[in-house]
């Protein structure tokens, strides 16, 4: 499953690279993500002393931002568009993005608020155990570890929660899950597929840093804005589909060749021509 997710993620992202740039840009129109990028650049390239002087405040900002970054409405809508790109269902990108944004806005804002509160509470608990329970060593470190584990668990569960939100909004109102159900389902399956989810989380962290490191240079700050969200949304989509066995009906995923590496430069038109050629071959064979 793990390598299947990575394989599908790479090829889906690569095939739609031109449109993934738009997905990344629209998904990055997220104040919490932009704060992380700005903070990363400041930490590595500017006044490190200032960051360490107010390290507790910065820690709380990071704790709140990383938990709500994926559920902000602009990012949710971008993730929904990337799933449509994977399935070749996009006809008018920006018009459909606007429609998706209106669809996810309400629930996205509620989940963003909830995740922000969770992040701040867990972040503050770490600082509290460090400072106010220092006399209970090593119990305080055990409690710090538990809070850190909860933060990490929520992060991993979002690989399932975000696509689950998007999928749930396609259902009729009476069939949609309550917000609590979205958390329970995603956390349950995160635990059940723990090893796979841990591997996916590590890969995502590596990709995040690879796309974010260029932000150290003022001229390359746009790299994470135009690159990371497109890849992350593809990774979220395929993780969800493999875990829930929710593959689009009637769509085959053929083996890929090295020559397909050039498909990204042709984008949608190349894939369309390839599909037409495959259909013609099937008709001839019949």
CSV table of C-alpha atoms in Angstrom, one decimal:
chain,number,residue,atom,x,y,z
A,1,UNK,CA,0.0,0.0,0.0
A,2,UNK,CA,2.7,2.5,1.0
A,3,UNK,CA,4.7,2.2,-2.3
A,4,UNK,CA,1.4,2.2,-4.2
A,5,UNK,CA,0.4,5.5,-2.7
A,6,UNK,CA,3.8,7.0,-3.5
A,7,UNK,CA,3.8,5.8,-7.0
A,8,UNK,CA,0.3,7.1,-7.8
A,9,UNK,CA,1.0,10.3,-6.0
A,10,UNK,CA,4.1,11.0,-8.1
A,11,UNK,CA,2.6,10.2,-11.5
A,12,UNK,CA,-0.7,12.0,-10.8
A,13,UNK,CA,1.2,15.1,-9.7
A,14,UNK,CA,3.6,14.9,-12.6
A,15,UNK,CA,1.0,14.4,-15.2
A,16,UNK,CA,-0.9,17.4,-14.0
A,17,UNK,CA,2.1,19.5,-13.1
A,18,UNK,CA,1.0,22.6,-15.1
A,19,UNK,CA,-2.4,22.6,-13.3
A,20,UNK,CA,-0.9,21.6,-10.0
A,21,UNK,CA,0.9,25.0,-10.0
A,22,UNK,CA,-2.5,26.7,-9.8
A,23,UNK,CA,-3.7,24.2,-7.2
A,24,UNK,CA,-0.6,25.0,-5.1
A,25,UNK,CA,-1.1,28.8,-5.5
A,26,UNK,CA,-4.7,28.7,-4.6
A,27,UNK,CA,-4.2,26.3,-1.7
A,28,UNK,CA,-1.3,28.5,-0.4
A,29,UNK,CA,-3.7,31.5,-0.2
A,30,UNK,CA,-4.0,30.4,3.4
A,31,UNK,CA,-2.8,32.7,6.2
A,32,UNK,CA,-1.6,29.9,8.4
A,33,UNK,CA,0.5,28.4,5.6
A,34,UNK,CA,2.0,31.7,4.7
A,35,UNK,CA,2.8,32.4,8.4
A,36,UNK,CA,4.8,29.1,8.5
A,37,UNK,CA,6.7,30.0,5.3
A,38,UNK,CA,7.5,33.4,6.6
A,39,UNK,CA,8.5,32.0,10.0
A,40,UNK,CA,10.7,29.4,8.3
A,41,UNK,CA,12.5,32.1,6.2
A,42,UNK,CA,12.9,34.4,9.2
A,43,UNK,CA,14.3,31.6,11.4
A,44,UNK,CA,16.9,30.6,8.8
A,45,UNK,CA,17.8,33.8,7.1
A,46,UNK,CA,17.0,36.8,9.3
A,47,UNK,CA,16.9,37.5,13.1
A,48,UNK,CA,17.3,34.1,14.8
A,49,UNK,CA,17.9,35.8,18.1
A,50,UNK,CA,14.4,37.4,18.0
A,51,UNK,CA,12.8,34.1,17.3
A,52,UNK,CA,14.5,32.4,20.3
A,53,UNK,CA,13.7,35.4,22.5
A,54,UNK,CA,10.0,34.8,21.9
A,55,UNK,CA,10.3,31.1,21.3
A,56,UNK,CA,7.2,30.2,23.4
A,57,UNK,CA,4.9,32.5,21.4
A,58,UNK,CA,6.3,31.2,18.1
A,59,UNK,CA,5.8,27.6,19.3
A,60,UNK,CA,2.1,28.3,20.0
A,61,UNK,CA,1.7,29.9,16.6
A,62,UNK,CA,3.3,26.9,14.9
A,63,UNK,CA,1.3,24.4,17.0
A,64,UNK,CA,-2.0,26.2,16.0
A,65,UNK,CA,-1.0,26.6,12.3
A,66,UNK,CA,0.1,23.1,11.5
A,67,UNK,CA,-3.1,21.6,12.8
A,68,UNK,CA,-5.4,24.0,10.9
A,69,UNK,CA,-3.4,24.6,7.8
A,70,UNK,CA,-5.0,21.7,5.8
A,71,UNK,CA,-8.6,22.5,6.7
A,72,UNK,CA,-8.7,26.2,5.8
A,73,UNK,CA,-11.3,26.7,3.1
A,74,UNK,CA,-9.0,27.8,0.3
A,75,UNK,CA,-6.8,24.8,0.9
A,76,UNK,CA,-9.8,22.4,1.1
A,77,UNK,CA,-11.1,23.7,-2.3
A,78,UNK,CA,-7.6,23.4,-3.9
A,79,UNK,CA,-7.4,19.8,-2.6
A,80,UNK,CA,-10.8,19.0,-4.1
A,81,UNK,CA,-9.7,20.5,-7.4
A,82,UNK,CA,-6.5,18.3,-7.4
A,83,UNK,CA,-8.7,15.2,-6.9
A,84,UNK,CA,-10.7,16.3,-10.0
A,85,UNK,CA,-7.6,16.8,-12.0
A,86,UNK,CA,-6.4,13.3,-11.1
A,87,UNK,CA,-9.7,11.9,-12.5
A,88,UNK,CA,-9.6,14.2,-15.5
A,89,UNK,CA,-12.9,15.9,-14.6
A,90,UNK,CA,-11.9,19.5,-14.8
A,91,UNK,CA,-13.4,21.6,-17.6
A,92,UNK,CA,-13.1,25.2,-16.3
A,93,UNK,CA,-10.5,25.3,-13.5
A,94,UNK,CA,-11.1,28.6,-11.9
A,95,UNK,CA,-14.9,28.5,-12.2
A,96,UNK,CA,-14.9,25.1,-10.6
A,97,UNK,CA,-12.5,26.2,-7.9
A,98,UNK,CA,-14.8,29.0,-7.0
A,99,UNK,CA,-17.7,26.5,-6.8
A,100,UNK,CA,-15.7,24.2,-4.6
A,101,UNK,CA,-14.7,27.1,-2.3
A,102,UNK,CA,-18.3,28.1,-1.7
A,103,UNK,CA,-19.1,24.5,-1.0
A,104,UNK,CA,-16.4,23.9,1.6
A,105,UNK,CA,-16.3,27.4,3.1
A,106,UNK,CA,-18.6,26.9,6.1
A,107,UNK,CA,-17.4,23.5,7.3
A,108,UNK,CA,-13.8,24.5,6.5
A,109,UNK,CA,-14.0,27.5,8.8
A,110,UNK,CA,-15.6,25.5,11.6
A,111,UNK,CA,-12.9,22.8,11.3
A,112,UNK,CA,-10.1,25.5,11.1
A,113,UNK,CA,-11.4,27.0,14.4
A,114,UNK,CA,-11.6,23.6,16.1
A,115,UNK,CA,-8.1,22.6,14.9
A,116,UNK,CA,-6.7,26.0,16.0
A,117,UNK,CA,-8.1,25.5,19.5
A,118,UNK,CA,-6.8,22.0,19.7
A,119,UNK,CA,-3.3,23.1,18.5
A,120,UNK,CA,-3.1,25.9,21.0
A,121,UNK,CA,-4.3,23.8,23.9
A,122,UNK,CA,-1.9,21.0,23.1
A,123,UNK,CA,0.9,23.5,22.5
A,124,UNK,CA,0.2,25.3,25.7
A,125,UNK,CA,0.1,22.0,27.6
A,126,UNK,CA,3.6,21.2,26.5
A,127,UNK,CA,4.9,24.6,27.8
A,128,UNK,CA,2.9,24.2,31.0
A,129,UNK,CA,4.4,20.7,31.7
A,130,UNK,CA,7.8,22.0,31.0
A,131,UNK,CA,7.7,25.1,33.3
A,132,UNK,CA,5.2,24.2,36.0
A,133,UNK,CA,5.8,20.6,36.5
A,134,UNK,CA,9.5,20.6,36.3
A,135,UNK,CA,9.7,19.3,39.9
A,136,UNK,CA,7.8,16.1,38.8
A,137,UNK,CA,10.6,14.9,36.6
A,138,UNK,CA,10.4,12.5,34.7
A,139,UNK,CA,6.6,12.6,34.8
A,140,UNK,CA,6.5,16.0,33.2
A,141,UNK,CA,8.5,14.7,30.2
A,142,UNK,CA,6.0,11.8,29.9
A,143,UNK,CA,3.2,14.3,29.7
A,144,UNK,CA,5.1,16.4,27.2
A,145,UNK,CA,5.6,13.3,25.1
A,146,UNK,CA,1.8,12.5,25.3
A,147,UNK,CA,0.9,16.0,24.1
A,148,UNK,CA,3.4,15.8,21.3
A,149,UNK,CA,2.0,12.4,20.3
A,150,UNK,CA,-1.6,13.9,20.2
A,151,UNK,CA,-0.4,16.7,17.9
A,152,UNK,CA,1.4,14.2,15.7
A,153,UNK,CA,-1.7,11.9,15.6
A,154,UNK,CA,-3.9,14.8,14.6
A,155,UNK,CA,-1.5,15.6,11.8
A,156,UNK,CA,-1.4,12.1,10.5
A,157,UNK,CA,-5.2,11.8,10.7
A,158,UNK,CA,-5.6,14.8,8.4
A,159,UNK,CA,-4.3,12.7,5.5
A,160,UNK,CA,-7.7,11.0,5.8
A,161,UNK,CA,-9.8,13.7,7.3
A,162,UNK,CA,-9.3,16.3,4.5
A,163,UNK,CA,-10.3,14.0,1.6
A,164,UNK,CA,-13.1,12.6,3.8
A,165,UNK,CA,-14.5,16.2,4.2
A,166,UNK,CA,-14.4,16.7,0.5
A,167,UNK,CA,-16.0,13.4,-0.2
A,168,UNK,CA,-18.6,13.9,2.5
A,169,UNK,CA,-19.7,17.3,1.0
A,170,UNK,CA,-20.7,15.4,-2.2
A,171,UNK,CA,-23.3,13.5,-0.3
A,172,UNK,CA,-26.9,14.7,0.4
A,173,UNK,CA,-27.2,16.8,3.5
A,174,UNK,CA,-29.0,14.1,5.4
A,175,UNK,CA,-26.3,11.6,4.6
A,176,UNK,CA,-23.4,13.8,5.7
A,177,UNK,CA,-21.3,13.0,8.8
A,178,UNK,CA,-21.3,15.2,11.8
A,179,UNK,CA,-18.1,17.1,12.5
A,180,UNK,CA,-17.3,14.7,15.4
A,181,UNK,CA,-17.7,11.8,13.1
A,182,UNK,CA,-15.1,13.2,10.7
A,183,UNK,CA,-12.5,13.2,13.6
A,184,UNK,CA,-13.5,9.8,14.9
A,185,UNK,CA,-13.3,8.1,11.5
A,186,UNK,CA,-10.0,9.7,10.5
A,187,UNK,CA,-8.4,9.0,13.8
A,188,UNK,CA,-9.6,5.4,13.9
A,189,UNK,CA,-8.2,4.6,10.4
A,190,UNK,CA,-5.0,6.4,11.1
A,191,UNK,CA,-4.4,4.1,14.1
A,192,UNK,CA,-5.5,1.0,12.1
A,193,UNK,CA,-3.1,1.8,9.3
A,194,UNK,CA,-0.5,3.2,11.7
A,195,UNK,CA,2.7,2.0,9.9
A,196,UNK,CA,1.5,3.2,6.5
A,197,UNK,CA,0.4,6.5,7.9
A,198,UNK,CA,3.7,7.0,9.7
A,199,UNK,CA,5.6,6.4,6.5
A,200,UNK,CA,3.3,8.8,4.6
A,201,UNK,CA,3.8,11.4,7.3
A,202,UNK,CA,7.6,11.2,7.1
A,203,UNK,CA,7.5,11.5,3.3
A,204,UNK,CA,5.3,14.5,3.5
A,205,UNK,CA,7.6,16.1,6.1
A,206,UNK,CA,10.6,15.5,3.8
A,207,UNK,CA,8.7,17.0,0.8
A,208,UNK,CA,7.7,20.0,2.8
A,209,UNK,CA,11.2,20.8,3.7
A,210,UNK,CA,12.5,20.2,0.2
A,211,UNK,CA,10.0,22.6,-1.2
A,212,UNK,CA,10.4,25.1,1.7
A,213,UNK,CA,14.2,25.3,1.9
A,214,UNK,CA,14.4,27.6,-1.3
A,215,UNK,CA,12.3,30.2,0.7
A,216,UNK,CA,15.6,31.1,2.5
A,217,UNK,CA,16.4,33.1,-0.7
A,218,UNK,CA,14.0,36.1,-1.2
A,219,UNK,CA,14.0,35.3,-5.0
A,220,UNK,CA,12.9,31.7,-4.4
A,221,UNK,CA,10.2,32.3,-1.7
A,222,UNK,CA,7.6,31.6,-4.4
A,223,UNK,CA,8.8,27.9,-4.7
A,224,UNK,CA,6.8,26.5,-1.7
A,225,UNK,CA,3.8,28.6,-2.7
A,226,UNK,CA,3.7,27.2,-6.2
A,227,UNK,CA,4.8,23.7,-5.5
A,228,UNK,CA,4.0,22.2,-2.1
A,229,UNK,CA,0.2,22.2,-1.9
A,230,UNK,CA,-0.2,20.6,-5.3
A,231,UNK,CA,2.0,17.6,-4.3
A,232,UNK,CA,0.5,17.4,-0.8
A,233,UNK,CA,-3.1,17.4,-2.1
A,234,UNK,CA,-2.2,14.6,-4.4
A,235,UNK,CA,-0.6,12.6,-1.6
A,236,UNK,CA,-3.7,13.2,0.6
A,237,UNK,CA,-6.0,12.0,-2.2
A,238,UNK,CA,-4.2,8.8,-2.9
A,239,UNK,CA,-3.7,8.0,0.8
A,240,UNK,CA,-7.5,8.3,1.3
A,241,UNK,CA,-8.3,6.1,-1.7
A,242,UNK,CA,-5.9,3.3,-0.8
A,243,UNK,CA,-7.0,3.3,2.9
A,244,UNK,CA,-10.8,3.3,2.1
A,245,UNK,CA,-10.5,1.4,-1.2
A,246,UNK,CA,-12.3,4.3,-2.8
A,247,UNK,CA,-11.0,4.3,-6.4
A,248,UNK,CA,-13.0,6.0,-9.2
A,249,UNK,CA,-15.2,3.5,-11.0
A,250,UNK,CA,-14.3,2.7,-14.6
A,251,UNK,CA,-10.8,4.2,-14.5
A,252,UNK,CA,-7.8,2.0,-15.1
A,253,UNK,CA,-4.3,3.0,-13.9
A,254,UNK,CA,-1.8,1.5,-16.4
A,255,UNK,CA,1.8,0.8,-15.7
A,256,UNK,CA,4.0,3.7,-16.4
A,257,UNK,CA,7.1,4.0,-18.6
A,258,UNK,CA,10.1,6.2,-18.3
A,259,UNK,CA,9.0,8.0,-21.4
A,260,UNK,CA,6.0,9.1,-19.5
A,261,UNK,CA,8.2,11.5,-17.6
A,262,UNK,CA,7.6,13.9,-20.5
A,263,UNK,CA,3.9,13.8,-20.1
A,264,UNK,CA,3.9,16.7,-17.6
A,265,UNK,CA,5.1,19.1,-20.3
A,266,UNK,CA,2.1,18.2,-22.5
A,267,UNK,CA,-0.2,18.3,-19.5
A,268,UNK,CA,-3.9,17.7,-20.1
A,269,UNK,CA,-3.6,17.5,-23.9
A,270,UNK,CA,-1.0,14.8,-23.8
A,271,UNK,CA,-3.1,12.6,-21.4
A,272,UNK,CA,-6.2,13.2,-23.5
A,273,UNK,CA,-4.4,12.1,-26.7
A,274,UNK,CA,-3.0,9.0,-24.8
A,275,UNK,CA,-6.5,8.1,-23.7
A,276,UNK,CA,-7.9,8.5,-27.2
A,277,UNK,CA,-5.1,6.2,-28.6
A,278,UNK,CA,-5.8,3.6,-26.0
A,279,UNK,CA,-9.6,3.7,-26.8
A,280,UNK,CA,-8.7,3.3,-30.6
A,281,UNK,CA,-6.5,0.3,-29.8
A,282,UNK,CA,-9.3,-1.3,-27.8
A,283,UNK,CA,-11.8,-0.8,-30.6
A,284,UNK,CA,-9.4,-2.3,-33.2
A,285,UNK,CA,-8.8,-5.3,-30.9
A,286,UNK,CA,-12.5,-5.9,-30.7
